[in-house]
Short mmCIF file of C-alpha atoms and ligand atoms in Angstrom, two decimals:
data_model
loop_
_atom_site.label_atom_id
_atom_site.label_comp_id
_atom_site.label_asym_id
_atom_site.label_seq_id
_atom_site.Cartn_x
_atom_site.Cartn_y
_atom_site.Cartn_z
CA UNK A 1 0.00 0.00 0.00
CA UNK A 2 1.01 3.48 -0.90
CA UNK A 3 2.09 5.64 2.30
CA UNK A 4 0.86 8.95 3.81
CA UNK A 5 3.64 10.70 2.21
CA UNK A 6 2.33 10.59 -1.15
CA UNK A 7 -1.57 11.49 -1.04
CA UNK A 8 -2.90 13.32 -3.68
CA UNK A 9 -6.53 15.19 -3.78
CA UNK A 10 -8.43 13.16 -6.60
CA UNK A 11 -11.27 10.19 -7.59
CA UNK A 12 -8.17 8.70 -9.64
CA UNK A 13 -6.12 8.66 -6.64
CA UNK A 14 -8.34 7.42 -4.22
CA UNK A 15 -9.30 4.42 -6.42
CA UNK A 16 -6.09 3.16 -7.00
CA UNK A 17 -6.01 3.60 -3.15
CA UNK A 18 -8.95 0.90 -3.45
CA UNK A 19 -7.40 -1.05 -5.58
CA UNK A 20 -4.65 -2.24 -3.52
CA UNK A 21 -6.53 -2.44 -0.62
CA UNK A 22 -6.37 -5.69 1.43
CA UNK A 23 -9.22 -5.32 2.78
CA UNK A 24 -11.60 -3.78 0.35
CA UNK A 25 -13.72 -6.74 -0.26
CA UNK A 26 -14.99 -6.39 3.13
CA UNK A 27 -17.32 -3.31 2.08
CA UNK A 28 -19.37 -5.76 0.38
CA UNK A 29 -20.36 -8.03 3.43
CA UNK A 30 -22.23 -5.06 4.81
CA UNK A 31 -25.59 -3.76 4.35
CA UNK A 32 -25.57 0.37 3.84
CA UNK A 33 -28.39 2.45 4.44
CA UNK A 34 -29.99 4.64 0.77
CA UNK A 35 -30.89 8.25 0.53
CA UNK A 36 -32.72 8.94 -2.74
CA UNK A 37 -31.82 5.22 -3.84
CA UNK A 38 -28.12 5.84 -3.48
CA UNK A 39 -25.80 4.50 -0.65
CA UNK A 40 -24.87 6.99 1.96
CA UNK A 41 -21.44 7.46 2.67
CA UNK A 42 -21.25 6.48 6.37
CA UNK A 43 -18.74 7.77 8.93
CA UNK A 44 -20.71 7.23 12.04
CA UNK A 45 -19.36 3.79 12.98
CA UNK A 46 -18.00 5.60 16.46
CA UNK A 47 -21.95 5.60 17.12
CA UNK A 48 -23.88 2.22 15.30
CA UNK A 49 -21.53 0.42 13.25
CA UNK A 50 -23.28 -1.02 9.82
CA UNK A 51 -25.31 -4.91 10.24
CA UNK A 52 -22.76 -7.23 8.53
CA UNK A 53 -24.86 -9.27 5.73
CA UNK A 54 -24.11 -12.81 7.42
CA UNK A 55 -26.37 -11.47 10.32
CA UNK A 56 -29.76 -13.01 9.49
CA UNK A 57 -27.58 -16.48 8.66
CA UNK A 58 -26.34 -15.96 11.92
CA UNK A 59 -29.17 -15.47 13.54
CA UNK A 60 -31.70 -17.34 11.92
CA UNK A 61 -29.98 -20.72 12.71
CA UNK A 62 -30.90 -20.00 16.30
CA UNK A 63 -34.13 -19.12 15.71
CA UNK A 64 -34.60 -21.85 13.93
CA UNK A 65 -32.78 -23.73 16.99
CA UNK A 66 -35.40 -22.79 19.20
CA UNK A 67 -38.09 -23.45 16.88
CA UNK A 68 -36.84 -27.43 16.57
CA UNK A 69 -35.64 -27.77 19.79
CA UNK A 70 -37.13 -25.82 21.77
CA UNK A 71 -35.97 -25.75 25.68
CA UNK A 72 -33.39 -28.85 24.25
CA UNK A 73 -31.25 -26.19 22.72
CA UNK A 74 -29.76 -25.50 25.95
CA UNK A 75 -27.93 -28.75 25.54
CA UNK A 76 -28.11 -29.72 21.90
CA UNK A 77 -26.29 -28.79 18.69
CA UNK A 78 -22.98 -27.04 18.01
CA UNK A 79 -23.99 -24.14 19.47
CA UNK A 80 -26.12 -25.21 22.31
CA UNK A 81 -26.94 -22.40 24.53
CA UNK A 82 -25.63 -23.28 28.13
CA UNK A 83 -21.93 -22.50 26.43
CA UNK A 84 -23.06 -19.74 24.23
CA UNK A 85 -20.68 -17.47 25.84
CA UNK A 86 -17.85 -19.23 25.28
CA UNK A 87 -17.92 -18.96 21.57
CA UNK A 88 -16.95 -15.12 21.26
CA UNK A 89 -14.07 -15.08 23.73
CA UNK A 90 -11.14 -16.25 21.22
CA UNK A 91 -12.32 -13.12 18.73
CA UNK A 92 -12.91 -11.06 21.91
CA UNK A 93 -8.98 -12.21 23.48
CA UNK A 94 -7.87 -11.35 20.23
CA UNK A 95 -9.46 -7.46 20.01
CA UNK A 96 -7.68 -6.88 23.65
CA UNK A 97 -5.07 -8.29 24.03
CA UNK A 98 -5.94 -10.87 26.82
CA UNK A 99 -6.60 -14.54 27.50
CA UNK A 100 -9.68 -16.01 26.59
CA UNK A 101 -10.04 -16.66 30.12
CA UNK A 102 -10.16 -12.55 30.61
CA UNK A 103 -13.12 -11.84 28.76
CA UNK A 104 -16.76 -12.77 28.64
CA UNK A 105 -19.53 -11.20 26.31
CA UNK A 106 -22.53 -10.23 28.91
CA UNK A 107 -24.98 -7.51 30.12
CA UNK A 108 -24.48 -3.86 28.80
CA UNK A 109 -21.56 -1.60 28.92
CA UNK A 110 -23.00 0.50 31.29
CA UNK A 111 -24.11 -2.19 33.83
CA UNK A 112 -20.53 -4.10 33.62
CA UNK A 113 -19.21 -0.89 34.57
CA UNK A 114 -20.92 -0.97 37.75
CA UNK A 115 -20.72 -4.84 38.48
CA UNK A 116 -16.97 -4.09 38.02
CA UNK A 117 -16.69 -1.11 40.19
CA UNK A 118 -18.39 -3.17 42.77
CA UNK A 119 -15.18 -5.14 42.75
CA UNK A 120 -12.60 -2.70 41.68
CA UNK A 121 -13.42 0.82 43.32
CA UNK A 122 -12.81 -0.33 47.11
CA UNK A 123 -12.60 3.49 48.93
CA UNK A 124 -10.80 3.39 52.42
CA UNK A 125 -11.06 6.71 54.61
CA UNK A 126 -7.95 7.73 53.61
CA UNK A 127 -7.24 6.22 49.72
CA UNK A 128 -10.84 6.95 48.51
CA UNK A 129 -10.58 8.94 45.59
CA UNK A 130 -11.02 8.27 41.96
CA UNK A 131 -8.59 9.79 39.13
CA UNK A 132 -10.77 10.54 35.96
CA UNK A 133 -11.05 12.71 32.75
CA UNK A 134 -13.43 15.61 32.58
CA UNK A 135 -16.07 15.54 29.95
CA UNK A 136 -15.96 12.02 30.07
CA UNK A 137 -19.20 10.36 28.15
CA UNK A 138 -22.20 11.22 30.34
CA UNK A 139 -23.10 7.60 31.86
CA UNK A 140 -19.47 7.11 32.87
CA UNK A 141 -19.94 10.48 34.78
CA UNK A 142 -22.72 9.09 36.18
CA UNK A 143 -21.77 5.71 37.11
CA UNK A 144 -18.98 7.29 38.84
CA UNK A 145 -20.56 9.80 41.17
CA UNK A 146 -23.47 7.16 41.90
CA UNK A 147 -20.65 4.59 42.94
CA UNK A 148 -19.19 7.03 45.27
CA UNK A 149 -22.69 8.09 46.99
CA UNK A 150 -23.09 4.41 46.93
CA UNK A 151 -19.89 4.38 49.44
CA UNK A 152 -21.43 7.45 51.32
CA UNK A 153 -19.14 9.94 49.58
CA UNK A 154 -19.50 13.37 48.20
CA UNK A 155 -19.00 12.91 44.69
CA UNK A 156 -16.71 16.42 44.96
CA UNK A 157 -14.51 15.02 46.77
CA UNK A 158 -14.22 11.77 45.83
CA UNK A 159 -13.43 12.41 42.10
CA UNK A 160 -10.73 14.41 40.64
CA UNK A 161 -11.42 15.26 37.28
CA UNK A 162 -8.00 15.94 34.95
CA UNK A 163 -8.65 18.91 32.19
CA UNK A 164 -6.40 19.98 28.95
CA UNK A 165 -4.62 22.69 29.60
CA UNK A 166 -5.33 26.32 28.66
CA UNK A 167 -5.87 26.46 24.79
CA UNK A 168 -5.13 22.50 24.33
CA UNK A 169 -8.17 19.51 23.61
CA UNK A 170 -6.84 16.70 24.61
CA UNK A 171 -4.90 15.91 27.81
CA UNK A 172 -1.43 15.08 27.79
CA UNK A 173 0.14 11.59 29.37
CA UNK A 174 2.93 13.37 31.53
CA UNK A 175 0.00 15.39 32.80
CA UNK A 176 -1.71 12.04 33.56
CA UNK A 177 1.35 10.24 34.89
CA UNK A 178 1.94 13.27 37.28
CA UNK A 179 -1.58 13.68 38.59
CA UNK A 180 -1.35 9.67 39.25
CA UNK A 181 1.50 10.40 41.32
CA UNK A 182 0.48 12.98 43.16
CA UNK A 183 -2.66 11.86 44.16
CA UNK A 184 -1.35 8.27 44.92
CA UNK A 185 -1.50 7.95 48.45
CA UNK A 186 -5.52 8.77 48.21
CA UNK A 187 -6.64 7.06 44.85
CA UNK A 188 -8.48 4.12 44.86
CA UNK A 189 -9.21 3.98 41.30
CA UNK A 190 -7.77 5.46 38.19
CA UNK A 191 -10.75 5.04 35.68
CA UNK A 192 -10.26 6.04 31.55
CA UNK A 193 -11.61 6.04 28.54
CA UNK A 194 -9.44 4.18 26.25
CA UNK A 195 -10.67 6.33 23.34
CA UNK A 196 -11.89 9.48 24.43
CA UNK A 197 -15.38 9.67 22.43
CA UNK A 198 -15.32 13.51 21.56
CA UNK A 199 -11.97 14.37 20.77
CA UNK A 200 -11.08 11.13 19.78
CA UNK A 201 -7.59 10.65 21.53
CA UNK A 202 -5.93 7.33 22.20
CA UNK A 203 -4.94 7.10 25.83
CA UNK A 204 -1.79 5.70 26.50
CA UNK A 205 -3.04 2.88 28.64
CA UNK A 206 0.28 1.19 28.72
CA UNK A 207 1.97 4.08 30.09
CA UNK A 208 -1.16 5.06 32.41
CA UNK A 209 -1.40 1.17 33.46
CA UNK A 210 2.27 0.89 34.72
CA UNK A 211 2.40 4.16 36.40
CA UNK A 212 -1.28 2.85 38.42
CA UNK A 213 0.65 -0.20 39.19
CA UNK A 214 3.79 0.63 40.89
CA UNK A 215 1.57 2.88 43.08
CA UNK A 216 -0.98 -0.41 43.46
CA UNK A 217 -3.47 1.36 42.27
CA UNK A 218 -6.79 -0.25 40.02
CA UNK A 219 -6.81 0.66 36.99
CA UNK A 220 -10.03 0.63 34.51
CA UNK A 221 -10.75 1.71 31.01
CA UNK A 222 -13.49 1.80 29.23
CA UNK A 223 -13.22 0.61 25.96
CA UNK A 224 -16.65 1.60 24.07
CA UNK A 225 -14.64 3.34 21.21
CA UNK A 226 -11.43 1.61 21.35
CA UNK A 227 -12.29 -1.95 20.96
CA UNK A 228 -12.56 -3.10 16.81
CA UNK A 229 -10.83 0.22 16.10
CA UNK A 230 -6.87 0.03 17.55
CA UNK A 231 -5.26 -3.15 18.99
CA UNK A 232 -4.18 -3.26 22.41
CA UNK A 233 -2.62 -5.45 25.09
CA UNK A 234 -4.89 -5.52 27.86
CA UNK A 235 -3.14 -8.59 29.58
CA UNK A 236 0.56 -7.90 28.87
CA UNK A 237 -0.19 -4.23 30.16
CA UNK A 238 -1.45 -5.77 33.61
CA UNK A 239 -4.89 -3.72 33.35
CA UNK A 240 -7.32 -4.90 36.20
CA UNK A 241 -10.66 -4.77 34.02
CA UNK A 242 -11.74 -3.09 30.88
CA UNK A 243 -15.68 -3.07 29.62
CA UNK A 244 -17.00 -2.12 26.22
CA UNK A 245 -20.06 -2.06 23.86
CA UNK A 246 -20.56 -3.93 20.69
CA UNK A 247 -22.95 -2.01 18.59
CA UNK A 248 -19.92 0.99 17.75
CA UNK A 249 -16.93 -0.70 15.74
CA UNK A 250 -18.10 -3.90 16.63
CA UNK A 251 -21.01 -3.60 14.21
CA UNK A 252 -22.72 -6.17 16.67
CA UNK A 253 -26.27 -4.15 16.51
CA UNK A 254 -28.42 -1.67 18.39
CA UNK A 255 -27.55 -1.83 22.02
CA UNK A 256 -25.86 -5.79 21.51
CA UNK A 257 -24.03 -7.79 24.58
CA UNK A 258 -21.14 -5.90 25.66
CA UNK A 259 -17.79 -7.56 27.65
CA UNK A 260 -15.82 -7.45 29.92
CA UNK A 261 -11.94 -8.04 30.83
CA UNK A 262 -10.56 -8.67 33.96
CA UNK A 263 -7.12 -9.56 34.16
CA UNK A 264 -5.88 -13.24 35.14
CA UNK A 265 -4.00 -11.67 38.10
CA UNK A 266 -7.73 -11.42 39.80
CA UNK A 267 -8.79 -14.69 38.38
CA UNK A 268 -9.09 -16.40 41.53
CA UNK A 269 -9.73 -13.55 43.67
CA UNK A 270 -12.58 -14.99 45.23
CA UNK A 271 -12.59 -12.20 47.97
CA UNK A 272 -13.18 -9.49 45.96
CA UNK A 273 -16.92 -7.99 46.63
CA UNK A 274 -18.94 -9.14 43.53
CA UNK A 275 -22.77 -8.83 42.54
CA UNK A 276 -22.91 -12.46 41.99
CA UNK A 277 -25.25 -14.52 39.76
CA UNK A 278 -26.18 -18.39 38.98
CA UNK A 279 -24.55 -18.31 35.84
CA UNK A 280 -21.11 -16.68 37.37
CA UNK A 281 -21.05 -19.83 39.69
CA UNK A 282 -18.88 -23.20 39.16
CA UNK A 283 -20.98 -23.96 35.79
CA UNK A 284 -20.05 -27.84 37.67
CA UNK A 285 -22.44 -27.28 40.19
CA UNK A 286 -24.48 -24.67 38.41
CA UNK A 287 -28.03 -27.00 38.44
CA UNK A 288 -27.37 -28.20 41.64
CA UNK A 289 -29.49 -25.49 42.55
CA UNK A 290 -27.44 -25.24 46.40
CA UNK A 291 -26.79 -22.63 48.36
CA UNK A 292 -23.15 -20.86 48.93
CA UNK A 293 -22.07 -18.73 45.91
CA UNK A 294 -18.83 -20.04 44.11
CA UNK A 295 -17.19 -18.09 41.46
CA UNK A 296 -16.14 -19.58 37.89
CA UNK A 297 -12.21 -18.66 37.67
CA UNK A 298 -11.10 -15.69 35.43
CA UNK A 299 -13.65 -13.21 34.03
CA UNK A 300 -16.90 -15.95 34.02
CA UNK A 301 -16.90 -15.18 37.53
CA UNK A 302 -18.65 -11.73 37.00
CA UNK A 303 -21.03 -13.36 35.12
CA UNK A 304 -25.04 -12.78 36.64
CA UNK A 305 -27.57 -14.48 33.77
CA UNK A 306 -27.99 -16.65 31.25
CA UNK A 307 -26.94 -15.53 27.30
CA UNK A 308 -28.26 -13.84 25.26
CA UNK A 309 -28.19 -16.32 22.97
CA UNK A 310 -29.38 -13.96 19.68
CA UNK A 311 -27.42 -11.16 20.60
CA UNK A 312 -24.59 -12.98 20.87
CA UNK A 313 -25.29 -14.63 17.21
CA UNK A 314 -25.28 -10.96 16.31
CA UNK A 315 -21.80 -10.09 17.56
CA UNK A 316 -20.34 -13.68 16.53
CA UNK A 317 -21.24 -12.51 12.81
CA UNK A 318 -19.46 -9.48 13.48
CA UNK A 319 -16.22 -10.92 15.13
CA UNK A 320 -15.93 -13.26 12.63
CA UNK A 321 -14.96 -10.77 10.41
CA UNK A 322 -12.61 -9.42 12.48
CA UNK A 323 -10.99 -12.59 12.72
CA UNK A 324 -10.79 -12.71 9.18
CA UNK A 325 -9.39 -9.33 8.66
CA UNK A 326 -7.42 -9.44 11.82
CA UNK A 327 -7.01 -6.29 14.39
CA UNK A 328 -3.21 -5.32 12.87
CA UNK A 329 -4.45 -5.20 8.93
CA UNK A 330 -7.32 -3.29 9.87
CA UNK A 331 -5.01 -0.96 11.97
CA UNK A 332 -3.07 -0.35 9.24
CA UNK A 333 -5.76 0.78 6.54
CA UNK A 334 -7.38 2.58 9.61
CA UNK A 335 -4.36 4.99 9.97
CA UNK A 336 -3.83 5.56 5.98
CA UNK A 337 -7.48 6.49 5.58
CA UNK A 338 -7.90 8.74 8.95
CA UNK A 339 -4.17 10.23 7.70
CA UNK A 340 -6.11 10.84 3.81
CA UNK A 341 -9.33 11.80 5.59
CA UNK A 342 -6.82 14.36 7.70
CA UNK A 343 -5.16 15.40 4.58
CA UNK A 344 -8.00 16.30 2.55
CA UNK A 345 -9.77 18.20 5.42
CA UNK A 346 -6.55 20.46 5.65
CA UNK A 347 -6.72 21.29 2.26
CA UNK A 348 -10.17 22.53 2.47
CA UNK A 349 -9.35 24.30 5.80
CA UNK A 350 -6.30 26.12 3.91
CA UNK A 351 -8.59 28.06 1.82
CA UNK A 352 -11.12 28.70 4.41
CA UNK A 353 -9.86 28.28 7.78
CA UNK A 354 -13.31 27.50 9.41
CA UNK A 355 -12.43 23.92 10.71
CA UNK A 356 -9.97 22.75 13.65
CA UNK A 357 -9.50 19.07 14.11
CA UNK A 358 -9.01 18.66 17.60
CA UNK A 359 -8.41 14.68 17.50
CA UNK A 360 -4.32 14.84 17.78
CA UNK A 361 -2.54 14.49 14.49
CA UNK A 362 -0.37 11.96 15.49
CA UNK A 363 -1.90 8.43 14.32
CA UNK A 364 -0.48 6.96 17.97
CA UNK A 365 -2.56 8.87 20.00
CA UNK A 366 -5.71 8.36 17.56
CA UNK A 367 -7.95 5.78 16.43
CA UNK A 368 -10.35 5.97 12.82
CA UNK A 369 -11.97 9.01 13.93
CA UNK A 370 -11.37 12.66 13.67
CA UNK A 371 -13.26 15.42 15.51
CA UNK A 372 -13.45 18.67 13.34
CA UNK A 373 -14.55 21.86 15.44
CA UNK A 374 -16.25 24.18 12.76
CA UNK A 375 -15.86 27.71 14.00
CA UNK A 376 -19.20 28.90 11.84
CA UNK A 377 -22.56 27.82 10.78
CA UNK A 378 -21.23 24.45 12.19
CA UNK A 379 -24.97 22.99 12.68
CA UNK A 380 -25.80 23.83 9.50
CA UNK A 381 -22.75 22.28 7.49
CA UNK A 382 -23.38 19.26 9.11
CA UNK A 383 -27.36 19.24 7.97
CA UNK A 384 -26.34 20.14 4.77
CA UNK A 385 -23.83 17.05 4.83
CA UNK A 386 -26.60 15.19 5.59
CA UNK A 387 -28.93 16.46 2.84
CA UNK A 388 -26.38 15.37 0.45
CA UNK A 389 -25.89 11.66 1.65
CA UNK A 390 -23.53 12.02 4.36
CA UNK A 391 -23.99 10.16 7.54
CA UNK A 392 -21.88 11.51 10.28
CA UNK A 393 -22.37 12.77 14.02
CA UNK A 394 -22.98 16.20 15.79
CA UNK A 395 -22.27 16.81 19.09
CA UNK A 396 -23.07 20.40 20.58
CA UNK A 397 -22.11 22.58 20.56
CA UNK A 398 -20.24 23.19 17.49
CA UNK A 399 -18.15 19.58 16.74
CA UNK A 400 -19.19 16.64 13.79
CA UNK A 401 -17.32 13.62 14.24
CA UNK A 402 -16.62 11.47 11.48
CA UNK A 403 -15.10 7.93 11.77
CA UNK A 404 -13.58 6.10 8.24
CA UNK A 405 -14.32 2.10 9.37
CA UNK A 406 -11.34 0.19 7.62
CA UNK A 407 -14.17 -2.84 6.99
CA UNK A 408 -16.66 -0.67 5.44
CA UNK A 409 -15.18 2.61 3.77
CA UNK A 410 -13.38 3.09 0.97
CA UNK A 411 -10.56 5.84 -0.06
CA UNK A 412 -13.41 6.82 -2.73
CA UNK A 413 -15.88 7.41 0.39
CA UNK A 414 -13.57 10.23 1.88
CA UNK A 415 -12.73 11.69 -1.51
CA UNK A 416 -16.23 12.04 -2.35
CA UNK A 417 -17.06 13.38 1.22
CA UNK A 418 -14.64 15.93 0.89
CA UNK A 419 -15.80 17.80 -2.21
CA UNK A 420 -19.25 17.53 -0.44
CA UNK A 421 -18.09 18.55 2.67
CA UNK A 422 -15.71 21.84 0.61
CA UNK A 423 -19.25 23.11 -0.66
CA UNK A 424 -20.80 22.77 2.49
CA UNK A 425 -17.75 24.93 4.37
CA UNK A 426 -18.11 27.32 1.70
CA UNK A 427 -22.15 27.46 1.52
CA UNK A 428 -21.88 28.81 5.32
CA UNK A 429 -18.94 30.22 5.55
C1 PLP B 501 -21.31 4.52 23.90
C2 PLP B 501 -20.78 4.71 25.28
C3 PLP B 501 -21.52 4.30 26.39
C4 PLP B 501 -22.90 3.72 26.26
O1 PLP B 501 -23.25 2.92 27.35
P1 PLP B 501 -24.39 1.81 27.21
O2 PLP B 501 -24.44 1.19 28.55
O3 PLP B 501 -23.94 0.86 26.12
O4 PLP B 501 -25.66 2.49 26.83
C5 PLP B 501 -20.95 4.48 27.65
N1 PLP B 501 -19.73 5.04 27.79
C6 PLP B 501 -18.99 5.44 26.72
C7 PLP B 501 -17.64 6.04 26.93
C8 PLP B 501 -19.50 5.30 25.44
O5 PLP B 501 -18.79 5.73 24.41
#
């Protein structure tokens, strides 16, 4: 593949950019929504990713499961349901960087957050407090101030939020890694996004993860725009747990089975606090139906109910592309098109100067998407984007995201979105 070096601003560029594309033939396996019987060109993958075709296979063979089998499905088959879980944690290991062991597909980001913090976020009177961005994504805000209440603590108090500096978007590591160690003797918990989801920046967990360590401090990230779009190492980097959503770049559907890590170092942890569940319990003695609550090893153990089983078919579809593709290659044609997507917005912004991307330029502290600031009219270029077949995402008060999917765009995508998006600056400026 050609390198950043050498872009050039034109349909006959852009195609040959398709043309050697590894991965291009994955474009095909998904469905795209029309506008005036045309596809759209869709950026918004940082919000719904697009239903991969083999979904109704997927999902139809367990409905027709359950129609055959009915309550025998639970045992019966290659997929039978009392292991449905299991399926999705070799894709899952292989998106973060951990054991199979470390993961399990269940509940709803939001919800594993909690069940997690339950575990994780363990305040003491004097190491009680909780190291976190500002302007994190609303339920993370929320989650964390009900978690400290939930302790009896003033939310105020209990969180420090960390803010760019003066003039700057995104917040720099050696900011992070001194605020880590000058709060260490009263955090508890150092909680992160592992994308941020407005600006876009790529936390340096590796860096932020050793620094919580050799203060023995938890450390947490949440994943919802990092997992499917960079690779990571969750295990190697000794993380304690990590949850995430599937229906962003893991194109796993409207509000899908999220996950959960939690590293092997707390696999047998059996002390640790826990909301605890019939299906988290030895799945040996599962249908004993006794009492006394013992945890399956690794991250099982956090497990409350039973699959489910269709959602999961859902995400399967999807992570079997992934496996296909594989996290690196799709890396790799992630930071070429966000670098040609970057390029072609400056261009525009040369002549006009109405647009700031505030995602950081440098492709290692970014994923696919970039987050463009438009200084005027900023509402109305982004309606007018989406008159012309544009699908992208505003977020007040004055920022559209856009996120290139290496599985599902195409070089030709983000030329043609950038002569619509030129007369749109221009329209309104
Ligand atoms: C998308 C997103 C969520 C959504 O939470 P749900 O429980 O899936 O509704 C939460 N946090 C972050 C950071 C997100 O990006």
């Amino acid at each position: 593949m050609l390198s950043t070096t050498s872009f050039v601003p034109s349909l006959d560029f852009a195609r040959k950019m398709d043309q050697v594309d590894p991965l291009g033939r994955f474009k095909d396996l998904f469905h795209f929504p029309k506008k005036n019987g045309k596809s759209v060109i869709y950026c918004c993958g940082n919000s719904l990713g697009l239903q991969p075709k083999s979904v109704q296979t997927y999902i139809q063979k367990a409905l027709t499961d359950w129609a055959t089998k009915g309550v025998d499905g639970h045992f019966e088959g290659e997929n039978a349901w009392l292991y449905a879980r299991k399926r999705s944690k070799p894709a899952l290991a292989n998106l973060v960087g951990a054991l199979p062991t470390e993961v399990v597909a269940m509940n709803n980001l939001s919800t594993n957050l909690h069940l997690l913090l339950v575990s994780f976020y363990r305040p003491t009177k004097s190491k009680f407090k909780i190291l976190t961005e500002a302007g994190a994504f609303p339920s993370d805000q929320y989650i964390l101030e009900s978690q400290a209440r939930f302790h009896g603590l003033d939310p105020n108090s209990a969180i420090v939020e960390m803010h760019p500096r003066p003039n700057e978007h995104t917040l720099r590591t050696e900011d992070i890694l001194e605020q880590i160690s000058r709060n260490q003797d009263e955090l508890a918990l150092i909680m992160l996004p592992g994308i941020q989801y407005y600006t876009g920046q790529l936390f340096e967990m590796e860096a932020i993860a050793a620094a919580a360590n050799r203060f023995g401090i938890p450390v947490g990230f949440d994943l919802a725009h990092a997992i499917g779009n960079v690779p990571m190492k969750l295990h190697d980097w000794h993380v304690d747990f990590a949850t995430w959503c599937s229906y962003k770049y893991l194109n796993a559907g409207p509000g899908n089975v999220s996950g959960v890590f939690v590293h092997e170092k707390h696999a047998h942890a059996d002390h640790l606090p826990r909301f605890a569940g019939w299906w988290g319990h030895d799945e040996e003695e599962r249908f004993l139906m006794q009492k006394g609550f013992k945890p399956m090893p690794g991250a099982d153990g956090w497990l409350l109910s039973n699959d489910n089983v269709l959602g999961l078919e859902a995400l399967q579809a999807s992570l079997d592309l992934f496996e296909e593709a594989g996290i690196m290659e799709i890396r790799k044609k992630s930071e070429l098109m966000t670098g040609y997507l970057e390029f072609l917005i400056n261009r525009i912004n040369n002549k006009t100067h109405l647009v700031e991307i505030i995602t950081p330029s440098d492709p290692a502290q970014r994923g696919c998407q970039l987050s463009l600031l438009i200084h005027k009219e900023g509402k109305r270029v982004f309606d007018s984007l989406y008159e012309a077949g544009v699908i992208a995402d505003w977020r007040n008060p004055n920022v559209v995201r856009l996120a290139p999917v290496p599985l599902y765009n195409s070089f030709e995508d983000l030329y043609h979105f950038s002569r619509i998006f030129e007369t749109s600056v221009q329209k309104f400026a």
